[in-house]
Short mmCIF file of C-alpha atoms in Angstrom, two decimals:
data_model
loop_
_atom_site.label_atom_id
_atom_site.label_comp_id
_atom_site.label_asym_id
_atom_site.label_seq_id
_atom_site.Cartn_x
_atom_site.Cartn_y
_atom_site.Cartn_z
CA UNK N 28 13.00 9.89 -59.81
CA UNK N 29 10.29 11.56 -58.35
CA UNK N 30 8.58 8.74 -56.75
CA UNK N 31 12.11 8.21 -54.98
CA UNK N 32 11.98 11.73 -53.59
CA UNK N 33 9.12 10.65 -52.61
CA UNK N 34 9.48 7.47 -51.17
CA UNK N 35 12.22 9.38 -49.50
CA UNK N 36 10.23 12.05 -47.88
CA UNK N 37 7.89 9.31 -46.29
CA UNK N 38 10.31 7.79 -44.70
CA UNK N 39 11.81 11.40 -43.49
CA UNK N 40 8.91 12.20 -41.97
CA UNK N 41 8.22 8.87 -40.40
CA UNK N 42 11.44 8.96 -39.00
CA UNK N 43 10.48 12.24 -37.60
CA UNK N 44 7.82 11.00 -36.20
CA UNK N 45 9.14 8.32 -34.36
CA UNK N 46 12.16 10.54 -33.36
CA UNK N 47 9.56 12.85 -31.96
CA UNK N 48 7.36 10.14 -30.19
CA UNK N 49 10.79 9.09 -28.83
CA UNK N 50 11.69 11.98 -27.32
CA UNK N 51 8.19 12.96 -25.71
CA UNK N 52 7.85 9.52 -24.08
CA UNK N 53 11.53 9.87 -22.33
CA UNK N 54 10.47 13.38 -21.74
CA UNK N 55 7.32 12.12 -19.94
CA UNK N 56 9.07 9.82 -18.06
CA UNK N 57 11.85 12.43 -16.92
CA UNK N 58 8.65 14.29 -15.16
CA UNK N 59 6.96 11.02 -13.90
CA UNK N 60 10.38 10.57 -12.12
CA UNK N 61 10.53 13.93 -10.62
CA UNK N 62 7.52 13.95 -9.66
CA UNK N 63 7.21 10.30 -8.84
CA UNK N 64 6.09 12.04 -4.90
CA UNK N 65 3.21 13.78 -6.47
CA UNK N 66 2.16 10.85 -8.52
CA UNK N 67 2.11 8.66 -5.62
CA UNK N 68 0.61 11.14 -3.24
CA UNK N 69 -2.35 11.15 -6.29
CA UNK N 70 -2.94 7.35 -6.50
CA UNK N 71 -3.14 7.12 -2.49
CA UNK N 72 -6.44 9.97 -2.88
CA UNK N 73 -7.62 7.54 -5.73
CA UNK N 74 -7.26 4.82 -3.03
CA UNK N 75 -9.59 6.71 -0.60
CA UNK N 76 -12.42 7.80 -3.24
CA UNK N 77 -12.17 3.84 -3.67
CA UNK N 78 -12.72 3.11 -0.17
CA UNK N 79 -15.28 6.07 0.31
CA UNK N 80 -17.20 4.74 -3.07
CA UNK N 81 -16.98 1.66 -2.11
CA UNK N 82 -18.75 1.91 1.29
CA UNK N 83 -20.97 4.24 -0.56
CA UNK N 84 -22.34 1.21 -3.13
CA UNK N 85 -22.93 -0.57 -0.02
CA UNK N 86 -25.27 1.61 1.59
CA UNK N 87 -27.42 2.19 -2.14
CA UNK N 88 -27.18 -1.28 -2.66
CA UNK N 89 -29.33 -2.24 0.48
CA UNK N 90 -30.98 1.60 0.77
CA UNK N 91 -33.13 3.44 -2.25
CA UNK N 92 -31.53 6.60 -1.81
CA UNK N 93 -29.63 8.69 -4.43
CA UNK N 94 -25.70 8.74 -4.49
CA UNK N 95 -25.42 12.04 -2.63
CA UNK N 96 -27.45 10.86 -0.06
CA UNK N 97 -25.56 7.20 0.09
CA UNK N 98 -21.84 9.35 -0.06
CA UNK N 99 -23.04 11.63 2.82
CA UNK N 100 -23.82 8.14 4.99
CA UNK N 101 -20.13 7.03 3.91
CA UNK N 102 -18.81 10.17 5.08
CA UNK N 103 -20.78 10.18 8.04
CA UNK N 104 -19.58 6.69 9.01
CA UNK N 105 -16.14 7.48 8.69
CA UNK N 106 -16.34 10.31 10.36
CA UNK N 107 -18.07 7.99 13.43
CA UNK N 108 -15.80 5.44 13.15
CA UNK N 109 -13.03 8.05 13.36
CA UNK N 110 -13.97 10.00 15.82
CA UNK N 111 -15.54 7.20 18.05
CA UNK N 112 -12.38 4.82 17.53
CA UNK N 113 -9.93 7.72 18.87
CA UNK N 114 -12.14 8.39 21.87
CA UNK N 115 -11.37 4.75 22.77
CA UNK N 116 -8.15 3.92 22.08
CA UNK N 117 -6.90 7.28 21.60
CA UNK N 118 -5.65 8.35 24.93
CA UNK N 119 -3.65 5.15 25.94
CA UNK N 120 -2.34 5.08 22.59
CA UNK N 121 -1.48 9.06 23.16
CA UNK N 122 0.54 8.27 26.13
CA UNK N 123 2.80 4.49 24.82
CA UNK N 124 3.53 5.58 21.15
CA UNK N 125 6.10 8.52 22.92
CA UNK N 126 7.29 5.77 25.35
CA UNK N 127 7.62 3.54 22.54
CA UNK N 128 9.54 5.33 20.37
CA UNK N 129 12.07 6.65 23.07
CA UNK N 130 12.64 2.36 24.14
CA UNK N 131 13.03 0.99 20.41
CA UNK N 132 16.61 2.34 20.22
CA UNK N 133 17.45 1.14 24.11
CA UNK N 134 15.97 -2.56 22.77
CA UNK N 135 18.02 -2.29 19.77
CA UNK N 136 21.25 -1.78 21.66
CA UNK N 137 20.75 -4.19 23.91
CA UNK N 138 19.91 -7.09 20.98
CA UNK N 139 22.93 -5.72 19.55
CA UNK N 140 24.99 -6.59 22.32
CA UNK N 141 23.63 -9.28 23.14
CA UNK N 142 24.12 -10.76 19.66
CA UNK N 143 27.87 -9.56 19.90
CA UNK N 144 28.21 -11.35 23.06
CA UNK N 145 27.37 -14.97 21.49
CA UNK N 146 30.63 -16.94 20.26
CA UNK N 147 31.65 -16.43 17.14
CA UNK N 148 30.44 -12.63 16.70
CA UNK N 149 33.18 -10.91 17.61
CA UNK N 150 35.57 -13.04 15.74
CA UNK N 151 33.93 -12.28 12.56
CA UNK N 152 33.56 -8.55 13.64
CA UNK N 153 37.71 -8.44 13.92
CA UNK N 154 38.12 -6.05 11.28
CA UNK N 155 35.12 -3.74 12.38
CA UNK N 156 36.64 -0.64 14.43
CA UNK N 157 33.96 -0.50 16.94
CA UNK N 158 30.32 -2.36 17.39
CA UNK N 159 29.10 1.26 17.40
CA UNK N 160 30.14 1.08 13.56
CA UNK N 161 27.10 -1.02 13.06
CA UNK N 162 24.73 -0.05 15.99
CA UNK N 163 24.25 3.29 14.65
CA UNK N 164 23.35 3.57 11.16
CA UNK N 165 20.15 0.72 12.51
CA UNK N 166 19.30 3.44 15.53
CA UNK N 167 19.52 5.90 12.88
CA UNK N 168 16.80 3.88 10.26
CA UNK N 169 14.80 3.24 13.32
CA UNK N 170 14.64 7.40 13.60
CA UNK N 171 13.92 8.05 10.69
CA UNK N 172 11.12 5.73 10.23
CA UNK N 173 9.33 6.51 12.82
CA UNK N 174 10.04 10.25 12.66
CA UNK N 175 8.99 10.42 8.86
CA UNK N 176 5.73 8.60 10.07
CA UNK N 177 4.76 10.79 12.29
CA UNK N 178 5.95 13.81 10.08
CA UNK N 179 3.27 12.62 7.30
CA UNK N 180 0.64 14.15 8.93
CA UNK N 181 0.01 16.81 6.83
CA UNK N 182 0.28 14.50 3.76
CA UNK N 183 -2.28 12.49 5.10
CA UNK N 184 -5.09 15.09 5.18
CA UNK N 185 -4.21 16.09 1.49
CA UNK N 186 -4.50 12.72 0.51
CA UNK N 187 -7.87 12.90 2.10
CA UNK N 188 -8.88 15.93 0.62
CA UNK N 189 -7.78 14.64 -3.12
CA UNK N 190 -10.13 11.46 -2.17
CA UNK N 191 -12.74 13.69 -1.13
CA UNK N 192 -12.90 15.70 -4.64
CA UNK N 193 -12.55 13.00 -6.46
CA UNK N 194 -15.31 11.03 -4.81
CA UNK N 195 -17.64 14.02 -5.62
CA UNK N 196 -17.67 13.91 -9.03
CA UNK N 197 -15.45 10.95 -10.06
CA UNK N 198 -17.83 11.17 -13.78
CA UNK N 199 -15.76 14.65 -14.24
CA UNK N 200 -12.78 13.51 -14.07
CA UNK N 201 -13.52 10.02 -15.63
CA UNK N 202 -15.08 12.20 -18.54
CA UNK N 203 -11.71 14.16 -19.41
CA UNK N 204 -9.83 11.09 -18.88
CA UNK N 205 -11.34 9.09 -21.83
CA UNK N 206 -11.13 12.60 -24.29
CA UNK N 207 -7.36 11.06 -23.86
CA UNK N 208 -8.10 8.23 -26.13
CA UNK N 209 -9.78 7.88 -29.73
CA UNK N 210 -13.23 7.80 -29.48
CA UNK N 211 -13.61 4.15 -31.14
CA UNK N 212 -11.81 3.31 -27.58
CA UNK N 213 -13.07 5.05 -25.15
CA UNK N 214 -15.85 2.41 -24.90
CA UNK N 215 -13.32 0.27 -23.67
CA UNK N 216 -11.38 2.22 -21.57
CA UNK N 217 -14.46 2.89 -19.60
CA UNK N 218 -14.79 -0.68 -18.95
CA UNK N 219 -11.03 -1.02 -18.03
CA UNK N 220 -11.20 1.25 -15.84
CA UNK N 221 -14.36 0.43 -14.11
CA UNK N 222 -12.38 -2.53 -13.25
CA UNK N 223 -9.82 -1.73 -12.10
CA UNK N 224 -12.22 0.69 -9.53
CA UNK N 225 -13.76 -2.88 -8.18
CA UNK N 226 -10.65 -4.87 -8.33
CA UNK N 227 -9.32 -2.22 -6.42
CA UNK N 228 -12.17 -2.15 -4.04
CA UNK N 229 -11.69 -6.33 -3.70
CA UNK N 230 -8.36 -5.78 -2.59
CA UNK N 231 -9.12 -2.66 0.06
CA UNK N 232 -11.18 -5.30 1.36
CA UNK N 233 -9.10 -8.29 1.82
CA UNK N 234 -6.30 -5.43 3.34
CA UNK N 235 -9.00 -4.18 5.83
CA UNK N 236 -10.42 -7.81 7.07
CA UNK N 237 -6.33 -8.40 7.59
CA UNK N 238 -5.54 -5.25 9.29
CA UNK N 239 -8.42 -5.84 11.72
CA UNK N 240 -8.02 -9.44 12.56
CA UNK N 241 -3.88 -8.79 12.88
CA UNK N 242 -4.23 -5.60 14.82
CA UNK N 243 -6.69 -7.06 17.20
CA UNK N 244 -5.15 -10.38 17.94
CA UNK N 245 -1.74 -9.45 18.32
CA UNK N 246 -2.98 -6.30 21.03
CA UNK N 247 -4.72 -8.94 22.85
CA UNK N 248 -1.95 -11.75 22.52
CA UNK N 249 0.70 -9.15 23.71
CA UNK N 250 -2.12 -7.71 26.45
CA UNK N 251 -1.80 -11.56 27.89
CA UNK N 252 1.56 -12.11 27.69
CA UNK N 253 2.53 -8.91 29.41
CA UNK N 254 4.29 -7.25 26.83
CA UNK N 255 4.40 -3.69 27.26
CA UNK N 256 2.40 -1.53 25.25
CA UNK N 257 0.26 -3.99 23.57
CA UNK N 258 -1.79 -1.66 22.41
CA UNK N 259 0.85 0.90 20.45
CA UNK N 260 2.15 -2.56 18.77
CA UNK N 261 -0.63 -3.78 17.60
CA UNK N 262 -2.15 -1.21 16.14
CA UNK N 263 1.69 -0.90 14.49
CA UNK N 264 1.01 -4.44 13.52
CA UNK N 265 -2.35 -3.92 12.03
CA UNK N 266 -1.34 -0.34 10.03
CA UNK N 267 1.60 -2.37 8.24
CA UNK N 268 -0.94 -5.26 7.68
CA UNK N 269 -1.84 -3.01 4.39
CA UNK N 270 1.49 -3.96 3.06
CA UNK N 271 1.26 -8.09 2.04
CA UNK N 272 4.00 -10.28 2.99
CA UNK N 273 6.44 -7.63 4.14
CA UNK N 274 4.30 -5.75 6.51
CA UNK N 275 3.84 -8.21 8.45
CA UNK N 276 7.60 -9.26 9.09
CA UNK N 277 8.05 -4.74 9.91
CA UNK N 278 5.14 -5.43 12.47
CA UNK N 279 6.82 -7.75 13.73
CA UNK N 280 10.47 -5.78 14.19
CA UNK N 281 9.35 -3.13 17.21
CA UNK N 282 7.09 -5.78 19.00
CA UNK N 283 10.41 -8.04 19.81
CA UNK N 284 12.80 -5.52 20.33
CA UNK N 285 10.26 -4.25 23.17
CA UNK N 286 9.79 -7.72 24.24
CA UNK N 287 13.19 -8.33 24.28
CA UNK N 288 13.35 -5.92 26.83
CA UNK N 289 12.05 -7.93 29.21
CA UNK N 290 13.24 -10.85 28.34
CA UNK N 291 14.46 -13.74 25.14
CA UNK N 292 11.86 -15.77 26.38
CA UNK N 293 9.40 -13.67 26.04
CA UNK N 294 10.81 -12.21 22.01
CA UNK N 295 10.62 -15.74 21.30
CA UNK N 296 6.88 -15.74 22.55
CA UNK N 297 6.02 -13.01 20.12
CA UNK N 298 7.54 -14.16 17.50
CA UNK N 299 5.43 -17.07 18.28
CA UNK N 300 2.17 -15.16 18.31
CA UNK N 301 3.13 -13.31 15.05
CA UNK N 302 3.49 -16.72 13.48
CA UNK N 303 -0.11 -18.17 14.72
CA UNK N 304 -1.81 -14.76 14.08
CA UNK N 305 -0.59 -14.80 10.06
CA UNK N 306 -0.98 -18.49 9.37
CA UNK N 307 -4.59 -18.12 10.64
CA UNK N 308 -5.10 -15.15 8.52
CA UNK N 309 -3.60 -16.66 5.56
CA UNK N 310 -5.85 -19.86 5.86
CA UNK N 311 -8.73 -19.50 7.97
CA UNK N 312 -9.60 -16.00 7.86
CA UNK N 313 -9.16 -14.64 4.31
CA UNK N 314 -10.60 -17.81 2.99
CA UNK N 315 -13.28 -17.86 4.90
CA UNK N 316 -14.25 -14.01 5.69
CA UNK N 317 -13.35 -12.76 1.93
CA UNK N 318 -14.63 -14.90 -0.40
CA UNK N 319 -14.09 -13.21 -4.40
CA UNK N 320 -11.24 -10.93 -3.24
CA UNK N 321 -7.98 -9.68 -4.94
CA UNK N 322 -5.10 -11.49 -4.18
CA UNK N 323 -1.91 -11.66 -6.15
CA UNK N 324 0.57 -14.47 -5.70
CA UNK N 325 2.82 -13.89 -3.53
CA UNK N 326 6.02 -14.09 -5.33
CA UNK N 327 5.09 -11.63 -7.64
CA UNK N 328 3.75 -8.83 -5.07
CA UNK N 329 6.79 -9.05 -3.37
CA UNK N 330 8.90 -8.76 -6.52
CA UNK N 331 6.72 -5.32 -7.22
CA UNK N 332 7.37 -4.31 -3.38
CA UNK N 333 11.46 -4.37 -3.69
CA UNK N 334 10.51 -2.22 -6.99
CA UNK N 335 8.35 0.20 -5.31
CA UNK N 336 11.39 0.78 -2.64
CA UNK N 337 13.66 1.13 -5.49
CA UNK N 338 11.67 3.83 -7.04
CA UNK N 339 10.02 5.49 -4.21
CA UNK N 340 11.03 4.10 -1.10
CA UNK N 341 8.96 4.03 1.72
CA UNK N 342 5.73 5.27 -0.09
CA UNK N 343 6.88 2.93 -3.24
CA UNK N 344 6.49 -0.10 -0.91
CA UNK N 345 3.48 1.13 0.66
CA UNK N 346 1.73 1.68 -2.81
CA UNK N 347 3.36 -1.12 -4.73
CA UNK N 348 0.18 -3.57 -4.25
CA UNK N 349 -2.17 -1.58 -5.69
CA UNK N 350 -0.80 -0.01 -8.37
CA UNK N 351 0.21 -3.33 -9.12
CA UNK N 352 -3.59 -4.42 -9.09
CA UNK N 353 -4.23 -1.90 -11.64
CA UNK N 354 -1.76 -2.74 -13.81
CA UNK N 355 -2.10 -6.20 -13.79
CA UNK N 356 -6.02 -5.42 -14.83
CA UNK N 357 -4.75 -3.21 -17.46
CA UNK N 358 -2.57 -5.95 -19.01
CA UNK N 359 -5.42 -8.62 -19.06
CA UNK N 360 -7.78 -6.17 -20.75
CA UNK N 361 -5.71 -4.34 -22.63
CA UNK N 362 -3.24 -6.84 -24.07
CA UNK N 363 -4.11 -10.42 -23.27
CA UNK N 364 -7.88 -10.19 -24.25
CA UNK N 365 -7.29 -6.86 -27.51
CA UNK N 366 -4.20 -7.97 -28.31
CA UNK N 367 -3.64 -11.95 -28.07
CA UNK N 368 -7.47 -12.49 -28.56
CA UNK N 369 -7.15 -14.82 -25.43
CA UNK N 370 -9.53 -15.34 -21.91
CA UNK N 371 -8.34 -14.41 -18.96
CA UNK N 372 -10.11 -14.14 -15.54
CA UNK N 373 -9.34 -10.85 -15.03
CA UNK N 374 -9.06 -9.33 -11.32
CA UNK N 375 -12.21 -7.72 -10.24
CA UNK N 376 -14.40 -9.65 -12.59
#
């Protein structure tokens, strides 16, 4: 009888257990999704100390100097390259990004019309009241894209300063990460998340060779072809380059609508130079320029875009990619190689 209570008491307090486990993970994940903002403001700092480290390793790998002295080149370079890139292409760009964003909703209308003036439209438009019914809510998303760009100023800079500190002594916080896990593990979770610092790395990389070669081809394309504000657009082109796949079809959005302006013939000309520009950075360039970097397929990173927007929106989309780099190296450590006992070539490796 007594080993029954007993038997019963295990089982009580297992249940308890579990019960309790339960209720602290959905707990946990209540907060992640409140503060799903802050957690993705976080993981864009950890993408800077990435960059910032990385450019760091390059300098100490061809210079014998200590790590302070390689992160205060880094820094140094940035700050050049900052500061030497807006000199340049700061004042023109000063003066068409206003113009630009006060014609994007006069190009819109005007597609708009024109695409309810082709045959067929309007019949299948019968039962909308007005044309302004539709018109509207897209001026609207145009708005509020560009104004919430513009209004992220300020969360830029702390996304600097998070990359900043945490380039400075990224042992620190590494250190009180690992006193998460048992110590038997933290051997391994060391080496996990090494790698997912250089997959991570890779894949900054491959986005910065495709940001450059996109945002400089298509400002010179649209420079020839007399498009207004080549300049604005393509650095537009080149800053949405970060996002694979979907960026560039966003890029793509405000440089025919401002073409369009002008003329169809000459929307159907950029759409032509968008097409050359990304099937020569999807098969010359990358292949050839970025040898060893992260790419995921592309089915797959755009399934974990559309769940980024779903989540997050905006930012979600924006960060999809490389928290799905990470967790794809997570998975391939963690679980295909501890748990299955199977090889992998996991990203970064």
């Amino acid at each position: 009888m007594d080993d029954g209570y007993g038997n019963l008491s295990l089982f009580t307090r297992r249940l308890l257990i579990t019960v309790g486990l339960v209720a602290l993970v959905a707990i946990l994940l209540y907060f992640a999704a409140q503060l799903i903002d802050v957690l993705l403001l976080v993981f864009a700092g950890i993408l800077v100390a990435v960059s910032i480290d990385g450019v760091s390793r390059l300098f100490a790998r061809y210079l014998p100097l200590s790590r302070s002295w390689t992160l205060s080149f880094a820094f140094l370079l940035i700050v050049l390259l900052c500061v030497g890139l807006g000199g340049i292409i700061g004042p023109p760009l000063m003066a068409q990004f206003p113009l630009l964003i006060q014609q994007l909703p006069e190009a819109l209308q005007e597609l708009a019309a024109t695409l309810l003036g082709l045959p067929g439209i309007e019949a299948a438009l019968k039962e909308v009241e007005g044309p302004g019914q539709l018109i509207n809510p897209l001026l609207e998303q145009f708005t509020k894209i560009f104004t919430s760009t513009f209004g992220a100023i300020a969360s830029f800079f702390l996304i600097l300063l998070i990359g900043f500190y945490l380039v400075l002594s990224p042992a620190m916080y590494l250190s009180n990460m690992l006193l998460l896990f048992p110590p038997a593990r933290r051997g391994r979770w060391l080496e996990v998340l090494a790698t997912q610092g250089r997959a991570l790395r890779l894949w900054l990389l491959s986005r910065l060779i495709s940001m450059l070669f996109v945002g400089i081809s298509i400002s010179i394309g649209l420079y020839f072809m007399d498009v207004p504000m080549a300049g604005a657009l393509g650095l537009i082109a080149g800053l949405l380059t970060f996002i694979p796949y979907l960026g560039p079809i966003l890029g793509m959005i405000p440089t025919v609508l401002i073409a369009f302006l002008a003329s169809p013939e000459l929307a159907l000309y950029a759409i032509v130079l968008y097409f050359v520009v990304e099937t020569l950075e999807s098969n010359v360039v990358m292949p050839v320029a970025a040898k060893g970097v992260v790419r995921l397929p592309p089915a797959y990173t755009v399934i974990v875009q559309l769940a980024g927007a779903a989540v997050a929106g905006l930012a979600g989309v924006i960060l999809a990619t490389p928290l799905a780099v990470v967790a794809v190296v997570a998975i391939q450590m963690l679980y295909i190689e501890d748990v299955l006992g199977d090889e992998v070539d996991v990203l970064g490796k």
